[in-house]
Short mmCIF file of C-alpha atoms in Angstrom, two decimals:
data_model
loop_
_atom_site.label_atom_id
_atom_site.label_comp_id
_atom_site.label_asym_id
_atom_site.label_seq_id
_atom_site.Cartn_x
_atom_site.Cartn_y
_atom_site.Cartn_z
CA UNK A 1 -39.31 -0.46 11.12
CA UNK A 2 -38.78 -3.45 9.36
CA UNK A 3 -35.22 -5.28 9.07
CA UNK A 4 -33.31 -4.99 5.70
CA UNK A 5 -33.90 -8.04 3.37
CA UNK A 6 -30.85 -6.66 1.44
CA UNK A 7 -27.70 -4.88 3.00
CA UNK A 8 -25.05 -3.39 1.48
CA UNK A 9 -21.89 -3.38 3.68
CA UNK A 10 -19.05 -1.25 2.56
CA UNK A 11 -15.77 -1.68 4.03
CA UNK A 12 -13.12 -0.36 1.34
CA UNK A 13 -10.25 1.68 3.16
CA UNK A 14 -8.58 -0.58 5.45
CA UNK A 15 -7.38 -4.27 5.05
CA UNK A 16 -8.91 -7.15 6.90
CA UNK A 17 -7.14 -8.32 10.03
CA UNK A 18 -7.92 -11.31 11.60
CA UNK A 19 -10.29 -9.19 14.35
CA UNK A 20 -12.02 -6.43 12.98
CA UNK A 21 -14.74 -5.16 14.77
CA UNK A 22 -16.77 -3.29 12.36
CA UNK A 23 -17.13 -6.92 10.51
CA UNK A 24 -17.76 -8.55 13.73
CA UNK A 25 -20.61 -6.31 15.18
CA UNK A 26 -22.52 -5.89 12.17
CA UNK A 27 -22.00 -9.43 11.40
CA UNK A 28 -23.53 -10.80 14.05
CA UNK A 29 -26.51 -8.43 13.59
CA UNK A 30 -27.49 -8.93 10.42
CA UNK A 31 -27.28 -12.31 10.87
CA UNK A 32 -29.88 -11.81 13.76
CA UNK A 33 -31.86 -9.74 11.35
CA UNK A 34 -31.88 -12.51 8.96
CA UNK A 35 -30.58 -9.84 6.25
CA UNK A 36 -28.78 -11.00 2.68
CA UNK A 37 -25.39 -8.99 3.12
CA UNK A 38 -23.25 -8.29 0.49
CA UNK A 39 -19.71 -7.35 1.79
CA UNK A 40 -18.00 -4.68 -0.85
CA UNK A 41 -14.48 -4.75 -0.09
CA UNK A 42 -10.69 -3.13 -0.95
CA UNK A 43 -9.43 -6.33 -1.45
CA UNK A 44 -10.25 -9.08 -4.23
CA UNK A 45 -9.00 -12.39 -2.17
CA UNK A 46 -7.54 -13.36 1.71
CA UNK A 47 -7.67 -15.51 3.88
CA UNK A 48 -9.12 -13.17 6.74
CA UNK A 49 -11.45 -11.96 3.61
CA UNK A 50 -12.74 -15.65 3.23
CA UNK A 51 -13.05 -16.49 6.71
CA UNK A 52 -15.45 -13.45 7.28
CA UNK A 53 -17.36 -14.17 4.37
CA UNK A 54 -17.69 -17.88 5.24
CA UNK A 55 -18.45 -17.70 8.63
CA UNK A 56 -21.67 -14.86 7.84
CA UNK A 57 -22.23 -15.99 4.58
CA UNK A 58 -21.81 -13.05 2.95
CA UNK A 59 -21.86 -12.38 -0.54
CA UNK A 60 -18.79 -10.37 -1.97
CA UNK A 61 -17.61 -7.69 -4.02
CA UNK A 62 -14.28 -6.13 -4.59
CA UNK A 63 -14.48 -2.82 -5.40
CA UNK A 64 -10.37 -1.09 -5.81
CA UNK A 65 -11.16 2.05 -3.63
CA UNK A 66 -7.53 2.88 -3.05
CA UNK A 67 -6.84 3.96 -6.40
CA UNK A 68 -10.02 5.53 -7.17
CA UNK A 69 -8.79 8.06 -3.95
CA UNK A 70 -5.26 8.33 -4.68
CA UNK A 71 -6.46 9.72 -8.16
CA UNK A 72 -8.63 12.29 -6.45
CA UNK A 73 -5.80 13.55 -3.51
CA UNK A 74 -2.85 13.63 -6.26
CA UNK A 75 -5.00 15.35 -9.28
CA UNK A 76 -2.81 18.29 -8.93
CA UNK A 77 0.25 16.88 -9.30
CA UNK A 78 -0.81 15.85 -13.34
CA UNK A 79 1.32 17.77 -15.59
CA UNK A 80 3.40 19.15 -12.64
CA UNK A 81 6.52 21.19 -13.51
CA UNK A 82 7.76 20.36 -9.87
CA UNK A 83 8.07 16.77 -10.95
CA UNK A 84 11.46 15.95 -13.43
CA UNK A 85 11.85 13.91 -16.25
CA UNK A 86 13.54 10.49 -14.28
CA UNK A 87 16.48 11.35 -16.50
CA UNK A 88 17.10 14.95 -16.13
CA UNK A 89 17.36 14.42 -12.23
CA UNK A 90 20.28 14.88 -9.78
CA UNK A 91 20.22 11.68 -7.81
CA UNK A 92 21.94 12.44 -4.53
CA UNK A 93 20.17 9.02 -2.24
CA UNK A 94 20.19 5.67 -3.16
CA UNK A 95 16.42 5.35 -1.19
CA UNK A 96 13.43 6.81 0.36
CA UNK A 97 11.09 5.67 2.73
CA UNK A 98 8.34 7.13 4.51
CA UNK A 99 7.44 5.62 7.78
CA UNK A 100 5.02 7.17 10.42
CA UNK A 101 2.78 4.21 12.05
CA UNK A 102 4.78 1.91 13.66
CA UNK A 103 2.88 0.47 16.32
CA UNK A 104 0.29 -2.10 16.66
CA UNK A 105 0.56 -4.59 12.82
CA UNK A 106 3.44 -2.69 11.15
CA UNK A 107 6.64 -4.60 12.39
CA UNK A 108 7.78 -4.52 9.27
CA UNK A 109 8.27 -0.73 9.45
CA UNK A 110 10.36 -1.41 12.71
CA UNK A 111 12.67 -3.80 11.05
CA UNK A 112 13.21 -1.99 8.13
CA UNK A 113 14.76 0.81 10.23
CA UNK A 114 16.49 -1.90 12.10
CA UNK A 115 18.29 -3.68 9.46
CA UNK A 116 19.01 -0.49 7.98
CA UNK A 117 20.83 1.10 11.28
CA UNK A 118 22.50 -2.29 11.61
CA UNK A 119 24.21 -2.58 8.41
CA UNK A 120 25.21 1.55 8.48
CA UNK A 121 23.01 2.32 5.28
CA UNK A 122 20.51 5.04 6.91
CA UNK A 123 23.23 7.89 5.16
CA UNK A 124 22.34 5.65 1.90
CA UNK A 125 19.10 6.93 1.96
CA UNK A 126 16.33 9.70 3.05
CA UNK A 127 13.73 7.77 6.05
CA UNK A 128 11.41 9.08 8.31
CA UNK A 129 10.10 7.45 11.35
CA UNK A 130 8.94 8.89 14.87
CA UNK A 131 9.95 8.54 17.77
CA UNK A 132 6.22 7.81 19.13
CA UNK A 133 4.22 6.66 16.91
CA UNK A 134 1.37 8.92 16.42
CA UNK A 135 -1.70 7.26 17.56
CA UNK A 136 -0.86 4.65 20.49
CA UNK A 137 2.55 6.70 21.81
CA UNK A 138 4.30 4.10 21.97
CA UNK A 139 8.41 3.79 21.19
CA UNK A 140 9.86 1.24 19.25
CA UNK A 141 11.32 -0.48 22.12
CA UNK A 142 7.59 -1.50 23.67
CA UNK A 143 6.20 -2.89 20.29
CA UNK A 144 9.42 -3.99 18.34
CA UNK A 145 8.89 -7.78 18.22
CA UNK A 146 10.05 -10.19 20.75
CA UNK A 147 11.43 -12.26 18.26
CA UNK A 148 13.88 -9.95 16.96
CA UNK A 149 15.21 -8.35 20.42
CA UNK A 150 18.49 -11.00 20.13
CA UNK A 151 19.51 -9.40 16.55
CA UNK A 152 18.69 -5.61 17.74
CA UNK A 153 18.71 -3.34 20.32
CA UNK A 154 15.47 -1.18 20.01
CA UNK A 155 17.36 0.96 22.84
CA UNK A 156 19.73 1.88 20.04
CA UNK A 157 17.38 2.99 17.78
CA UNK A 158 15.48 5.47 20.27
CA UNK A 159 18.46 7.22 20.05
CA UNK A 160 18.44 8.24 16.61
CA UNK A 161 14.96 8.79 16.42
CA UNK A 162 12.53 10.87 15.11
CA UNK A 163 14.15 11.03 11.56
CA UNK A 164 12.40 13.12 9.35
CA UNK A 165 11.89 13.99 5.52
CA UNK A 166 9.22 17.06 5.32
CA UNK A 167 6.78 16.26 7.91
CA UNK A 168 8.78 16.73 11.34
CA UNK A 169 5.43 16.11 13.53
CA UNK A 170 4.70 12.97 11.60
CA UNK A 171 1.27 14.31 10.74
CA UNK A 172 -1.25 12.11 8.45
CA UNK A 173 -0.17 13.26 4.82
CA UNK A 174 -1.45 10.20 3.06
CA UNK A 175 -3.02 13.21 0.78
CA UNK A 176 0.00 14.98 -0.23
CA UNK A 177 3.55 13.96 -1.99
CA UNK A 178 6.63 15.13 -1.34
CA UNK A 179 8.28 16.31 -4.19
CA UNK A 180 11.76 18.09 -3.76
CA UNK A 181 13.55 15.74 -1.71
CA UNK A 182 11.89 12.56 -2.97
CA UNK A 183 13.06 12.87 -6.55
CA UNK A 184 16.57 13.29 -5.33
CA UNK A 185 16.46 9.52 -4.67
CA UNK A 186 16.75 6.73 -7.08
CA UNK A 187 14.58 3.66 -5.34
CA UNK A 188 11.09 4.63 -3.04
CA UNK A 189 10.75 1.47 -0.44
CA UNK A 190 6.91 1.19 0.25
CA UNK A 191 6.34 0.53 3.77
CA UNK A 192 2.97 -0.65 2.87
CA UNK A 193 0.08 -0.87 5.95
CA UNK A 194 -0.37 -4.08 5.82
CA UNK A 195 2.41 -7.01 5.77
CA UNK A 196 2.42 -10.02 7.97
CA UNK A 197 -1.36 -11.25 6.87
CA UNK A 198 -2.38 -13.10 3.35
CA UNK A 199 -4.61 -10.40 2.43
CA UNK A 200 -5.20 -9.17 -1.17
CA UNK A 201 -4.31 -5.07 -0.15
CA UNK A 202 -3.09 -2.17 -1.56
CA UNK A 203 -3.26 1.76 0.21
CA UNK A 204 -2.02 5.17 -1.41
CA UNK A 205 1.48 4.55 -0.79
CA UNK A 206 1.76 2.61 -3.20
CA UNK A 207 0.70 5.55 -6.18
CA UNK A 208 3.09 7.65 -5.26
CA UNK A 209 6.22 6.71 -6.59
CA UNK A 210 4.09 5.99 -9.81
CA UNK A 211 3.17 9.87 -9.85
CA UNK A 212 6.79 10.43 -8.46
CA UNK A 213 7.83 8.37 -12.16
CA UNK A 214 10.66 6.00 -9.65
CA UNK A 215 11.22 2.74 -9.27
CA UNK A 216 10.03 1.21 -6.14
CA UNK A 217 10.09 -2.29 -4.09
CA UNK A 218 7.02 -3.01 -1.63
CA UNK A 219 7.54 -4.45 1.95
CA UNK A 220 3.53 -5.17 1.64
CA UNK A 221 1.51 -9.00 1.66
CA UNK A 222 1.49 -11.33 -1.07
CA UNK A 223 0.59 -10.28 -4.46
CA UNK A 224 0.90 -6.62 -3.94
CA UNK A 225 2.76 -6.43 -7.39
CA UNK A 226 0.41 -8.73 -9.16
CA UNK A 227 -2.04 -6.69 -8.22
CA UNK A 228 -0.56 -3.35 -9.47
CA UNK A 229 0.59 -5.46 -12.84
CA UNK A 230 -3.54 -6.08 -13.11
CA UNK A 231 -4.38 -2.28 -12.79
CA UNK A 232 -1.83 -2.22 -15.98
CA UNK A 233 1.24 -0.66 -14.28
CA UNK A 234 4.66 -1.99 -14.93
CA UNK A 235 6.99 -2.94 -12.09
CA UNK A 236 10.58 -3.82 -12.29
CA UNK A 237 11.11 -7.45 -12.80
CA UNK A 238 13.56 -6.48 -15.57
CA UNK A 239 16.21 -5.09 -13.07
CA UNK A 240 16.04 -6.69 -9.89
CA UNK A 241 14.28 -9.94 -9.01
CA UNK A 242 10.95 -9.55 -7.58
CA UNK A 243 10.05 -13.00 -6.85
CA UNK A 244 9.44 -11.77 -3.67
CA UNK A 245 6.51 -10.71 -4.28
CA UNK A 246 5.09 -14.76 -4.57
CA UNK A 247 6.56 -15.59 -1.11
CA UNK A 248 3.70 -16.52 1.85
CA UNK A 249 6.11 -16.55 4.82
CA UNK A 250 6.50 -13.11 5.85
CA UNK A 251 9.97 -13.14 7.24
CA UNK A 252 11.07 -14.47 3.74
CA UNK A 253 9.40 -12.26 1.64
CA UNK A 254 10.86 -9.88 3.67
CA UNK A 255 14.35 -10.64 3.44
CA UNK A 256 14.29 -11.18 -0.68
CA UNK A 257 13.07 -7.91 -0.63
CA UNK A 258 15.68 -6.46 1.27
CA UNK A 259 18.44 -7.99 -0.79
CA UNK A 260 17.37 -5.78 -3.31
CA UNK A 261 17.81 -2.72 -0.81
CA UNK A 262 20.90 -4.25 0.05
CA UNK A 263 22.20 -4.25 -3.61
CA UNK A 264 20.95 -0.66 -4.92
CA UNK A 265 22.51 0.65 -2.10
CA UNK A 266 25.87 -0.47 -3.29
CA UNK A 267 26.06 0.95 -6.16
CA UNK A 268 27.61 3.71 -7.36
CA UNK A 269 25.43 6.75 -7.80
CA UNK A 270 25.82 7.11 -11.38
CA UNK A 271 24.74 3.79 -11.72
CA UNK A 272 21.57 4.54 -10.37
CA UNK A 273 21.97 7.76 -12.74
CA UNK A 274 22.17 5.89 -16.05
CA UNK A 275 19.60 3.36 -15.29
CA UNK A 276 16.81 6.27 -14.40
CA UNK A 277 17.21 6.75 -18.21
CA UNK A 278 17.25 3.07 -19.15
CA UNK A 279 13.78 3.03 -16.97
CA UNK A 280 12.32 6.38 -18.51
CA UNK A 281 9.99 4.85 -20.86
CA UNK A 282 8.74 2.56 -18.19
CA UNK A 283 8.35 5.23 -15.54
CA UNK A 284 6.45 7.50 -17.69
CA UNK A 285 4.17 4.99 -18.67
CA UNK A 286 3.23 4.38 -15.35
CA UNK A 287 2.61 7.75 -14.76
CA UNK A 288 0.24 8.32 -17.60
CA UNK A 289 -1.78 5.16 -16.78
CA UNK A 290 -1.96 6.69 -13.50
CA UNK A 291 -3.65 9.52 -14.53
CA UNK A 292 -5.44 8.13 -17.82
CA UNK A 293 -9.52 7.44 -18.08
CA UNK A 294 -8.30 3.73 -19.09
CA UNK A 295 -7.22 2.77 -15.15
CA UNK A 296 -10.56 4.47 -14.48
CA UNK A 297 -12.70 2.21 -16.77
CA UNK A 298 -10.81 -0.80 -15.70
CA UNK A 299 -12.22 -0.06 -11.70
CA UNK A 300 -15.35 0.55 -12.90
CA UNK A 301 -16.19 -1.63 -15.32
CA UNK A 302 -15.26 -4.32 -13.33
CA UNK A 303 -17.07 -3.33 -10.44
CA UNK A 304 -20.34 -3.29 -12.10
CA UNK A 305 -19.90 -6.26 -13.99
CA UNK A 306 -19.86 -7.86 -11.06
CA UNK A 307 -22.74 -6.23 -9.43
CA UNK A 308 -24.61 -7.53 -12.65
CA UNK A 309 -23.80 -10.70 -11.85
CA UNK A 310 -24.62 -10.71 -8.27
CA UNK A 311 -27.74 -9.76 -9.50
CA UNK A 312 -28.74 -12.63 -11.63
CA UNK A 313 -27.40 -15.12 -8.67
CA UNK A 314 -29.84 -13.18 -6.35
CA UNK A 315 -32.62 -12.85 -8.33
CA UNK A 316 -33.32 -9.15 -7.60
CA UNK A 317 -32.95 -5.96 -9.07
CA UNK A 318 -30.77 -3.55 -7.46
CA UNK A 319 -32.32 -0.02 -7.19
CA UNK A 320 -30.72 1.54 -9.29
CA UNK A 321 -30.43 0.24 -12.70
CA UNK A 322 -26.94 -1.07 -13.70
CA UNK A 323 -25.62 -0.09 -17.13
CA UNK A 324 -22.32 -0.91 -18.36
CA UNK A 325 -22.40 1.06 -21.57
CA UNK A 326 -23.12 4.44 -19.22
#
């Protein structure tokens, strides 16, 4: 019946939006408890992060849960015959991109489809996207935004909607990968959950080319490939620019990263061919750190380390003892 003098509050699936009310209602009442709270979060750094920590002063920890449960859903595709050797595969698409939120923060998804319609490279590529999106029901032409309505015509794009890969009802299969169809494409755009906040965030979406061994850009926030470069994967700075990846304004960071798009869709398919074999070595490597005990270790041991040293700078002992060499 007493309040917690120490609270451990876990919120390690999601990213943090400006407004989240989880944060907000158990914010408030610790703080009316008078508990310490120490926030463990999916994300190492934002500005949303920091203004939630700041404003309850919380204490923080950043613990990678994304990969951790990407590891666990795509165990079974380690060592699976369905998935080629990058340069033993028929490449057929110049792109793949697998859309089913739309609604709500995930503009970028809209656009994407946009631009692509616009310019006539949909036939470049393999894209799905509803026509509602699955949770709120809404169509592209009530949350496309306002900003954009002079370039497009959401109207347009209702009418070629729902386009689908493997999944025609759009059902949640953050779990699964497609296989087949996928490899017969040479770049996967990640359609990441978050975009348009400077939030430190990374989902599933982002494994699965990695376990799919292709090349990929990210339409994600700042530092998504910095942060996949510190979990000791490769990316692809060697063929394309991917300065994009620095840019704060969203719009920009956008557009570099659709030049890229842009260009791989021009060329010709047995370009695309002969530089799946350049990339090989690369693309395999990231696979195998995927699934090693080394990416593993890295989550963990840093994890800890810091809950050693949160330790010391409270002055308690947690519970359970801590050991590093376990």
């Amino acid at each position: 019946y007493d309040y917690p003098d120490l609270v451990f509050l876990l919120y390690d699936q999601e990213p943090i939006w400006s407004n989240v009310s989880f944060l907000t209602y158990y914010g408030e009442l610790f703080k009316e408890w008078g508990s310490t709270v120490v926030l463990i979060s999916g994300q190492e750094y934002g500005d949303n992060l920091a203004a939630y920590i700041k404003k309850y002063n919380w204490h923080f920890v950043h613990f990678q849960h994304q990969i951790l449960a990407s590891r666990d859903w795509f165990r079974g595709y380690n060592n699976n015959p369905m998935i080629k050797s990058p340069a033993t595969r028929e490449l057929k698409k110049h792109f793949v991109s697998f859309n089913r939120l739309f609604a709500e923060n995930r503009p970028h998804r809209c656009r994407l489809l946009a631009d692509l319609h616009q310019i006539n490279l949909l036939d470049k590529g393999l894209i799905s996207f509803p026509k509602h999106d699955p949770v709120t029901q809404q169509t592209i032409s009530e949350v496309f935004p306002s900003e954009h309505l002079l370039k497009y015509n959401p109207n347009d794009l209702e009418e070629i909607l729902p386009l689908s890969i493997d999944n025609v009802d759009h059902s949640n299969l953050s779990f699964e990968i497609e296989t087949q169809q996928t490899q017969q494409c040479f770049l996967h755009i990640v359609t990441e959950t978050a975009f348009d906040i400077c939030e430190n965030y990374i989902s599933e979406k982002v494994f699965k080319p990695i376990v799919l061994k292709q090349p990929f850009v990210v339409l994600g926030t700042p530092g998504t490939l910095e942060t996949i470069n510190g979990l000791g994967f490769d990316t692809f700075g060697e063929y394309w620019s991917e300065r994009y990846d620095v840019i704060t304004n969203h719009n920009q960071r956008y557009e570099q990263a659709f030049e890229i798009v842009k260009k791989i869709a021009s060329w010709p398919m047995k370009d695309c061919q002969y530089l799946y074999s350049v990339m090989e070595e690369t693309l395999e490597r990231n696979y195998n750190h995927f699934f090693s005990k080394e990416v593993l270790d890295t989550i963990f041991l840093r994890f800890y380390s810091d809950l050693i040293g949160l330790e010391k700078k409270l002055g308690v002992r947690f519970e359970v003892p801590l050991h590093l060499d376990a």
